[in-house]
Short mmCIF file of C-alpha atoms in Angstrom, two decimals:
data_model
loop_
_atom_site.label_atom_id
_atom_site.label_comp_id
_atom_site.label_asym_id
_atom_site.label_seq_id
_atom_site.Cartn_x
_atom_site.Cartn_y
_atom_site.Cartn_z
CA UNK A 108 -9.68 -10.14 -0.51
CA UNK A 109 -13.16 -11.48 -1.01
CA UNK A 110 -13.77 -11.83 2.73
CA UNK A 111 -12.44 -8.37 3.53
CA UNK A 112 -14.46 -6.64 0.82
CA UNK A 113 -17.56 -8.65 1.82
CA UNK A 114 -17.14 -7.24 5.35
CA UNK A 115 -16.93 -3.69 3.99
CA UNK A 116 -19.99 -4.25 1.79
CA UNK A 117 -21.92 -5.68 4.74
CA UNK A 118 -21.31 -2.46 6.71
CA UNK A 119 -21.15 -0.07 3.76
CA UNK A 120 -24.02 2.13 4.99
CA UNK A 121 -21.41 4.17 6.91
CA UNK A 122 -19.75 5.17 3.62
CA UNK A 123 -20.84 7.73 1.01
CA UNK A 124 -23.03 6.30 -1.76
CA UNK A 125 -20.26 6.52 -4.38
CA UNK A 126 -17.98 4.41 -2.17
CA UNK A 127 -20.79 1.93 -1.43
CA UNK A 128 -21.35 1.48 -5.17
CA UNK A 129 -17.63 1.06 -5.82
CA UNK A 130 -17.18 -1.48 -3.01
CA UNK A 131 -20.11 -3.54 -4.29
CA UNK A 132 -18.69 -3.50 -7.82
CA UNK A 133 -15.26 -4.56 -6.50
CA UNK A 134 -16.81 -7.32 -4.41
CA UNK A 135 -18.81 -8.69 -7.34
CA UNK A 136 -15.70 -8.63 -9.55
CA UNK A 137 -13.58 -10.47 -6.99
CA UNK A 138 -16.33 -12.96 -6.15
CA UNK A 139 -16.98 -13.72 -9.81
CA UNK A 140 -13.28 -14.03 -10.62
CA UNK A 141 -12.59 -16.27 -7.60
CA UNK A 142 -15.49 -18.53 -8.58
CA UNK A 143 -14.43 -18.95 -12.22
CA UNK A 144 -10.66 -18.43 -11.99
CA UNK A 145 -9.44 -19.09 -8.42
CA UNK A 146 -5.81 -19.15 -9.58
CA UNK A 147 -5.99 -15.39 -10.21
CA UNK A 148 -5.85 -14.73 -6.46
CA UNK A 149 -2.49 -16.48 -6.31
CA UNK A 150 -0.99 -13.19 -7.50
CA UNK A 151 -2.28 -11.45 -4.37
CA UNK A 152 -0.58 -14.13 -2.25
CA UNK A 153 2.72 -13.15 -3.84
CA UNK A 154 1.88 -9.47 -3.36
CA UNK A 155 1.34 -10.09 0.35
CA UNK A 156 4.62 -12.00 0.52
CA UNK A 157 6.45 -9.08 -1.10
CA UNK A 158 4.94 -6.67 1.43
CA UNK A 159 6.13 -8.84 4.31
CA UNK A 160 9.63 -9.10 2.86
CA UNK A 161 9.80 -5.34 2.30
CA UNK A 162 8.72 -4.79 5.91
CA UNK A 163 11.58 -7.04 7.06
CA UNK A 164 14.00 -4.63 5.36
CA UNK A 165 13.12 -2.00 7.96
CA UNK A 166 14.62 -4.10 10.76
CA UNK A 167 18.02 -2.98 9.44
CA UNK A 168 17.60 0.70 10.31
CA UNK A 169 16.38 -0.26 13.79
CA UNK A 170 19.62 -2.18 14.36
CA UNK A 171 22.02 0.23 12.67
CA UNK A 172 20.41 3.44 11.34
CA UNK A 173 23.59 4.77 9.73
CA UNK A 174 24.67 1.61 7.94
CA UNK A 175 21.12 0.98 6.74
CA UNK A 176 20.06 4.52 5.84
CA UNK A 177 19.56 3.32 2.27
CA UNK A 178 16.46 1.42 3.46
CA UNK A 179 14.88 4.66 4.68
CA UNK A 180 15.84 6.39 1.42
CA UNK A 181 14.36 3.47 -0.53
CA UNK A 182 11.13 3.81 1.48
CA UNK A 183 11.00 7.54 0.71
CA UNK A 184 11.45 6.81 -3.00
CA UNK A 185 8.66 4.21 -2.85
CA UNK A 186 6.31 6.72 -1.20
CA UNK A 187 7.05 9.29 -3.90
CA UNK A 188 6.50 6.73 -6.67
CA UNK A 189 3.09 5.70 -5.29
CA UNK A 190 1.54 8.96 -6.48
CA UNK A 191 2.25 8.74 -10.23
CA UNK A 192 1.53 5.00 -10.23
CA UNK A 193 -1.84 5.45 -8.51
CA UNK A 194 -2.85 8.27 -10.85
CA UNK A 195 -1.59 6.72 -14.10
CA UNK A 196 -2.52 3.08 -13.51
CA UNK A 197 -5.68 4.08 -11.64
CA UNK A 198 -6.88 6.09 -14.59
CA UNK A 199 -5.94 3.33 -17.03
CA UNK A 200 -7.75 0.71 -14.91
CA UNK A 201 -10.82 2.96 -14.47
CA UNK A 202 -10.37 3.30 -10.70
CA UNK A 203 -12.54 6.18 -9.38
CA UNK A 204 -10.54 9.32 -8.59
CA UNK A 205 -11.53 9.23 -4.90
CA UNK A 206 -9.93 5.78 -4.64
CA UNK A 207 -6.85 6.92 -6.53
CA UNK A 208 -6.50 9.71 -3.96
CA UNK A 209 -6.82 7.19 -1.12
CA UNK A 210 -4.00 5.22 -2.74
CA UNK A 211 -1.92 8.41 -3.06
CA UNK A 212 -2.45 9.08 0.64
CA UNK A 213 -0.37 5.99 1.48
CA UNK A 214 2.59 7.74 -0.11
CA UNK A 215 1.84 11.10 1.46
CA UNK A 216 1.35 9.75 4.98
CA UNK A 217 4.00 7.04 4.66
CA UNK A 218 6.73 9.50 3.77
CA UNK A 219 6.27 11.53 6.99
CA UNK A 220 7.78 9.02 9.46
CA UNK A 221 10.44 8.12 6.92
CA UNK A 222 11.52 11.75 6.55
CA UNK A 223 11.63 12.08 10.34
CA UNK A 224 13.78 8.94 10.58
CA UNK A 225 16.04 10.20 7.82
CA UNK A 226 16.50 13.53 9.61
CA UNK A 227 17.31 11.83 12.93
CA UNK A 228 19.69 9.47 11.14
CA UNK A 229 21.59 12.43 9.68
CA UNK A 230 21.88 13.93 13.19
CA UNK A 231 23.29 10.63 14.51
CA UNK A 232 25.71 10.51 11.58
CA UNK A 233 26.94 14.03 12.35
CA UNK A 234 27.36 13.22 16.06
CA UNK A 235 29.32 10.05 15.31
CA UNK A 236 31.58 11.93 12.91
CA UNK A 237 32.72 14.27 15.70
#
Protein backbone atom coordinates (compact mmCIF):
# COMPACT_ATOMS: atom_id res chain seq x y z
CA UNK A 1 0.00 0.00 0.00
CA UNK A 2 2.84 2.36 0.75
CA UNK A 3 4.07 2.32 -2.86
CA UNK A 4 0.61 2.84 -4.32
CA UNK A 5 -0.25 5.73 -2.01
CA UNK A 6 3.20 7.27 -2.61
CA UNK A 7 2.39 7.25 -6.34
CA UNK A 8 -0.93 9.01 -5.71
CA UNK A 9 0.75 11.57 -3.45
CA UNK A 10 3.44 12.20 -6.07
CA UNK A 11 0.76 13.09 -8.64
CA UNK A 12 -1.84 14.47 -6.22
CA UNK A 13 -2.00 17.91 -7.86
CA UNK A 14 -4.74 16.50 -10.14
CA UNK A 15 -6.99 15.93 -7.10
CA UNK A 16 -9.01 18.42 -5.06
CA UNK A 17 -7.14 19.88 -2.06
CA UNK A 18 -9.20 17.88 0.46
CA UNK A 19 -8.23 14.63 -1.28
CA UNK A 20 -4.57 15.72 -1.52
CA UNK A 21 -4.53 16.36 2.23
CA UNK A 22 -6.20 13.03 2.97
CA UNK A 23 -3.83 11.06 0.71
CA UNK A 24 -0.80 12.67 2.37
CA UNK A 25 -2.16 11.84 5.82
CA UNK A 26 -2.82 8.23 4.75
CA UNK A 27 0.65 7.95 3.24
CA UNK A 28 2.34 9.28 6.38
CA UNK A 29 0.32 6.88 8.54
CA UNK A 30 1.20 3.87 6.40
CA UNK A 31 4.86 4.87 6.07
CA UNK A 32 5.22 5.43 9.80
CA UNK A 33 3.43 2.18 10.67
CA UNK A 34 5.46 0.15 8.16
CA UNK A 35 8.69 1.60 9.56
CA UNK A 36 7.89 0.86 13.20
CA UNK A 37 5.55 -2.13 12.89
CA UNK A 38 6.07 -3.88 9.53
CA UNK A 39 4.06 -6.91 10.69
CA UNK A 40 0.89 -4.79 10.56
CA UNK A 41 0.89 -4.97 6.75
CA UNK A 42 0.65 -8.75 6.97
CA UNK A 43 -3.09 -8.25 7.49
CA UNK A 44 -3.36 -6.59 4.07
CA UNK A 45 -1.63 -9.62 2.53
CA UNK A 46 -4.42 -11.79 3.91
CA UNK A 47 -7.00 -9.27 2.71
CA UNK A 48 -5.57 -9.50 -0.81
CA UNK A 49 -5.64 -13.30 -0.59
CA UNK A 50 -9.30 -13.22 0.44
CA UNK A 51 -10.13 -10.98 -2.53
CA UNK A 52 -8.44 -13.39 -4.92
CA UNK A 53 -10.26 -16.37 -3.43
CA UNK A 54 -13.61 -14.56 -3.63
CA UNK A 55 -12.91 -13.74 -7.28
CA UNK A 56 -12.29 -17.44 -7.95
CA UNK A 57 -15.86 -18.12 -6.75
CA UNK A 58 -17.18 -16.31 -9.82
CA UNK A 59 -15.71 -18.95 -12.15
CA UNK A 60 -18.63 -21.16 -11.06
CA UNK A 61 -21.36 -19.04 -12.64
CA UNK A 62 -19.34 -18.85 -15.87
CA UNK A 63 -19.30 -22.64 -16.04
CA UNK A 64 -22.85 -23.31 -14.85
CA UNK A 65 -24.93 -20.17 -14.19
CA UNK A 66 -27.97 -22.05 -12.86
CA UNK A 67 -26.17 -24.39 -10.47
CA UNK A 68 -24.01 -21.53 -9.18
CA UNK A 69 -26.59 -18.74 -9.01
CA UNK A 70 -25.92 -18.55 -5.28
CA UNK A 71 -22.52 -16.98 -6.08
CA UNK A 72 -24.23 -14.12 -7.92
CA UNK A 73 -26.72 -13.72 -5.06
CA UNK A 74 -23.83 -13.73 -2.58
CA UNK A 75 -22.12 -10.99 -4.63
CA UNK A 76 -25.32 -8.91 -4.61
CA UNK A 77 -25.55 -9.28 -0.83
CA UNK A 78 -21.90 -8.22 -0.47
CA UNK A 79 -22.52 -5.12 -2.59
CA UNK A 80 -25.52 -4.17 -0.45
CA UNK A 81 -23.55 -4.69 2.77
CA UNK A 82 -20.70 -2.44 1.60
CA UNK A 83 -22.84 0.66 2.13
CA UNK A 84 -23.65 0.33 5.85
CA UNK A 85 -20.13 -0.94 6.58
CA UNK A 86 -18.49 2.00 4.80
CA UNK A 87 -20.73 4.53 6.53
CA UNK A 88 -20.62 3.01 10.03
CA UNK A 89 -16.98 1.91 10.16
CA UNK A 90 -15.88 4.92 8.12
CA UNK A 91 -17.44 7.27 10.61
CA UNK A 92 -16.02 5.33 13.55
CA UNK A 93 -12.52 5.34 11.98
CA UNK A 94 -12.76 9.05 11.10
CA UNK A 95 -12.64 8.45 7.34
CA UNK A 96 -13.73 11.62 5.47
CA UNK A 97 -17.27 11.42 4.08
CA UNK A 98 -16.06 11.83 0.48
CA UNK A 99 -13.94 8.69 0.91
CA UNK A 100 -16.81 6.82 2.54
CA UNK A 101 -18.90 7.66 -0.53
CA UNK A 102 -16.14 6.37 -2.81
CA UNK A 103 -16.21 3.13 -0.83
CA UNK A 104 -20.02 2.99 -1.13
CA UNK A 105 -19.69 3.39 -4.90
CA UNK A 106 -18.03 -0.04 -5.10
CA UNK A 107 -21.29 -1.53 -3.88
CA UNK A 108 -23.46 0.64 -6.08
CA UNK A 109 -21.48 0.01 -9.27
CA UNK A 110 -20.62 -3.59 -8.41
CA UNK A 111 -24.25 -4.59 -8.01
CA UNK A 112 -25.17 -3.51 -11.57
CA UNK A 113 -23.43 -6.33 -13.49
CA UNK A 114 -24.47 -8.80 -10.82
CA UNK A 115 -28.14 -7.85 -11.16
CA UNK A 116 -27.84 -8.18 -14.95
CA UNK A 117 -26.26 -11.63 -14.56
CA UNK A 118 -28.96 -12.64 -12.09
CA UNK A 119 -31.69 -11.55 -14.50
CA UNK A 120 -30.13 -13.45 -17.41
CA UNK A 121 -29.67 -16.49 -15.18
CA UNK A 122 -33.38 -16.47 -14.33
CA UNK A 123 -34.20 -16.33 -18.06
CA UNK A 124 -31.94 -19.34 -18.71
CA UNK A 125 -33.57 -21.17 -15.80
CA UNK A 126 -37.04 -20.52 -17.25
CA UNK A 127 -35.95 -21.68 -20.73
CA UNK A 128 -34.42 -24.88 -19.35
CA UNK A 129 -37.57 -25.62 -17.36
CA UNK A 130 -39.66 -25.71 -20.55
